[in-house]
Amino acid sequence: SKHKLQTHMSTPADIEATKIWCSNVVVKNSSFCTPETGDFDGAFAKVDFAEGELIEKGIMRRLPEGFNGHECQECFTWSTERPNKTWAMGSGCSPYYNTHKSANANTRMVRYFDEDRFEIFAKTDIKAGEELLHTYISLGWRECFAPLNEIVNKDE
């Protein structure tokens, strides 16, 4: 059956009124997929973003105490404590932003640990269709990211 697709532009008031907003982001196969890696997902800009512009905002749900985030790439490091013992799952498209070196990342995530929420902003001007990348704060020390860290930092 055919469904009528309704699209509405988000106003600043709409964005302010909701805890989760990712209307201008889509998830599809990452531009980093190769025959060796196989398919994996990435987040992409649906519209152009200017440097400093809000791309997405959302909430975090903390995972149970004792959860081992070193074994799960899909969860977020959710504290400044090291070694980290607090892990969380992100809402919206946030789990699909792939990582890159800080100099090459086109987004930055602002984490509000005490409020269990985040905001993602454009670090540079971003064109519609461009993959959205940020630097994972735990890239250098999480066991599950060791192979990824080698790939990202192979030139250093």
Tab-separated table of C-alpha atoms in Angstrom:
chain	number	residue	atom	x	y	z
A	1	SER	CA	0.000	0.000	0.000
A	2	LYS	CA	1.090	3.562	-0.616
A	3	HIS	CA	1.459	5.941	2.278
A	4	LYS	CA	1.375	9.697	2.026
A	5	LEU	CA	4.638	11.087	3.374
A	6	GLN	CA	4.252	14.255	5.397
A	7	THR	CA	7.301	16.491	5.790
A	8	HIS	CA	7.441	19.564	7.953
A	9	MET	CA	10.246	22.027	8.538
A	10	SER	CA	11.365	22.222	12.155
A	11	THR	CA	11.177	25.669	13.702
A	12	PRO	CA	13.484	26.773	16.528
A	13	ALA	CA	10.483	26.448	18.866
A	14	ASP	CA	9.891	22.854	17.665
A	15	ILE	CA	13.526	21.967	18.321
A	16	GLU	CA	13.505	23.625	21.741
A	17	ALA	CA	10.300	21.780	22.747
A	18	THR	CA	11.606	18.256	22.140
A	19	LYS	CA	14.303	16.209	23.870
A	20	ILE	CA	15.236	14.359	20.669
A	21	TRP	CA	15.698	16.035	17.284
A	22	CYS	CA	17.493	14.541	14.312
A	23	SER	CA	15.218	15.517	11.419
A	24	ASN	CA	18.080	16.681	9.204
A	25	VAL	CA	20.151	13.482	9.499
A	26	VAL	CA	19.717	10.194	7.616
A	27	VAL	CA	21.354	6.812	8.199
A	28	LYS	CA	22.599	4.681	5.311
A	29	ASN	CA	25.691	2.661	4.351
A	30	SER	CA	28.841	4.483	5.439
A	31	SER	CA	31.108	6.034	2.823
A	32	PHE	CA	33.930	4.078	4.537
A	33	CYS	CA	32.485	0.660	3.598
A	34	THR	CA	34.872	-1.515	1.601
A	35	PRO	CA	34.772	-5.134	0.452
A	36	GLU	CA	37.072	-5.914	3.414
A	37	THR	CA	34.873	-4.210	6.049
A	38	GLY	CA	31.527	-5.169	4.585
A	39	ASP	CA	28.526	-2.902	5.042
A	40	PHE	CA	28.062	-0.759	8.127
A	41	ASP	CA	25.963	2.314	8.804
A	42	GLY	CA	26.841	5.985	8.892
A	43	ALA	CA	24.980	9.235	9.608
A	44	PHE	CA	24.674	11.749	6.764
A	45	ALA	CA	23.547	15.354	6.465
A	46	LYS	CA	20.139	15.666	4.833
A	47	VAL	CA	20.622	19.435	4.427
A	48	ASP	CA	23.546	21.862	4.359
A	49	PHE	CA	24.847	22.904	7.786
A	50	ALA	CA	26.877	26.021	8.540
A	51	GLU	CA	29.799	25.837	10.966
A	52	GLY	CA	28.461	26.041	14.530
A	53	GLU	CA	24.918	25.006	13.612
A	54	LEU	CA	23.026	22.416	15.671
A	55	ILE	CA	22.767	19.135	13.737
A	56	GLU	CA	21.117	16.899	16.315
A	57	LYS	CA	20.192	16.767	19.969
A	58	GLY	CA	19.112	13.865	22.095
A	59	ILE	CA	19.108	11.945	25.322
A	60	MET	CA	21.210	9.170	26.787
A	61	ARG	CA	20.002	6.143	28.688
A	62	ARG	CA	22.579	4.844	31.142
A	63	LEU	CA	23.317	1.143	30.967
A	64	PRO	CA	23.210	-1.018	34.123
A	65	GLU	CA	26.098	-0.844	36.564
A	66	GLY	CA	28.655	-3.507	35.674
A	67	PHE	CA	27.995	-3.279	31.917
A	68	ASN	CA	31.299	-3.707	30.042
A	69	GLY	CA	31.499	-1.006	27.377
A	70	HIS	CA	34.912	-2.301	26.295
A	71	GLU	CA	33.054	-5.091	24.488
A	72	CYS	CA	30.332	-2.991	22.818
A	73	GLN	CA	31.091	-0.420	20.118
A	74	GLU	CA	27.486	0.765	20.026
A	75	CYS	CA	27.465	2.352	23.478
A	76	PHE	CA	28.897	5.705	24.538
A	77	THR	CA	31.465	6.497	27.223
A	78	TRP	CA	29.306	8.554	29.580
A	79	SER	CA	31.621	10.187	32.126
A	80	THR	CA	35.018	11.840	32.444
A	81	GLU	CA	36.092	9.204	34.993
A	82	ARG	CA	39.026	6.986	33.966
A	83	PRO	CA	38.852	4.100	33.968
A	84	ASN	CA	35.298	4.684	32.747
A	85	LYS	CA	32.538	2.707	34.438
A	86	THR	CA	29.515	4.597	33.075
A	87	TRP	CA	28.113	3.675	29.662
A	88	ALA	CA	25.001	4.853	27.823
A	89	MET	CA	22.946	4.361	24.682
A	90	GLY	CA	22.220	7.438	22.566
A	91	SER	CA	18.929	8.389	20.967
A	92	GLY	CA	18.232	9.309	17.363
A	93	CYS	CA	21.016	8.981	14.802
A	94	SER	CA	23.842	9.501	17.320
A	95	PRO	CA	24.950	5.828	17.379
A	96	TYR	CA	25.627	6.007	13.628
A	97	TYR	CA	28.166	8.863	13.546
A	98	ASN	CA	31.459	7.261	12.612
A	99	THR	CA	34.765	8.470	14.007
A	100	HIS	CA	37.733	10.236	12.489
A	101	LYS	CA	40.791	12.136	13.672
A	102	SER	CA	39.826	15.351	15.383
A	103	ALA	CA	41.301	17.418	12.545
A	104	ASN	CA	39.085	15.582	10.010
A	105	ALA	CA	35.883	15.299	12.051
A	106	ASN	CA	33.171	17.639	10.791
A	107	THR	CA	31.022	17.526	13.953
A	108	ARG	CA	31.539	17.825	17.684
A	109	MET	CA	29.379	16.318	20.388
A	110	VAL	CA	28.708	18.354	23.527
A	111	ARG	CA	27.954	15.977	26.373
A	112	TYR	CA	25.852	17.053	29.350
A	113	PHE	CA	26.687	14.124	31.635
A	114	ASP	CA	24.661	15.402	34.610
A	115	GLU	CA	21.551	15.825	32.445
A	116	ASP	CA	21.990	12.657	30.321
A	117	ARG	CA	21.686	14.578	27.077
A	118	PHE	CA	23.862	15.692	24.167
A	119	GLU	CA	24.016	18.161	21.297
A	120	ILE	CA	25.933	17.683	18.045
A	121	PHE	CA	27.199	20.743	16.177
A	122	ALA	CA	28.878	21.323	12.815
A	123	LYS	CA	32.634	21.955	13.251
A	124	THR	CA	32.846	23.040	9.628
A	125	ASP	CA	30.412	23.870	6.835
A	126	ILE	CA	28.807	20.567	5.806
A	127	LYS	CA	27.060	19.871	2.504
A	128	ALA	CA	23.908	17.769	2.191
A	129	GLY	CA	24.922	14.166	1.534
A	130	GLU	CA	28.217	14.437	3.445
A	131	GLU	CA	28.914	11.784	6.094
A	132	LEU	CA	28.859	13.150	9.646
A	133	LEU	CA	31.971	12.270	11.669
A	134	HIS	CA	33.119	13.025	15.183
A	135	THR	CA	36.029	11.851	17.307
A	136	TYR	CA	35.050	9.225	19.866
A	137	ILE	CA	36.377	10.339	23.262
A	138	SER	CA	37.335	6.735	24.022
A	139	LEU	CA	38.912	5.888	20.662
A	140	GLY	CA	42.413	5.648	22.113
A	141	TRP	CA	41.690	3.382	25.084
A	142	ARG	CA	38.556	1.257	24.601
A	143	GLU	CA	39.404	-2.356	23.825
A	144	CYS	CA	36.619	-2.705	21.230
A	145	PHE	CA	38.048	0.300	19.331
A	146	ALA	CA	41.666	-0.962	19.137
A	147	PRO	CA	41.425	-2.085	15.468
A	148	LEU	CA	39.519	1.092	14.547
A	149	ASN	CA	42.079	3.283	16.349
A	150	GLU	CA	44.859	1.686	14.293
A	151	ILE	CA	43.020	2.459	11.042
A	152	VAL	CA	42.117	6.044	12.018
A	153	ASN	CA	45.627	6.868	13.260
A	154	LYS	CA	47.701	4.781	10.813
A	155	ASP	CA	49.425	7.890	9.367
A	156	GLU	CA	50.795	9.042	12.725
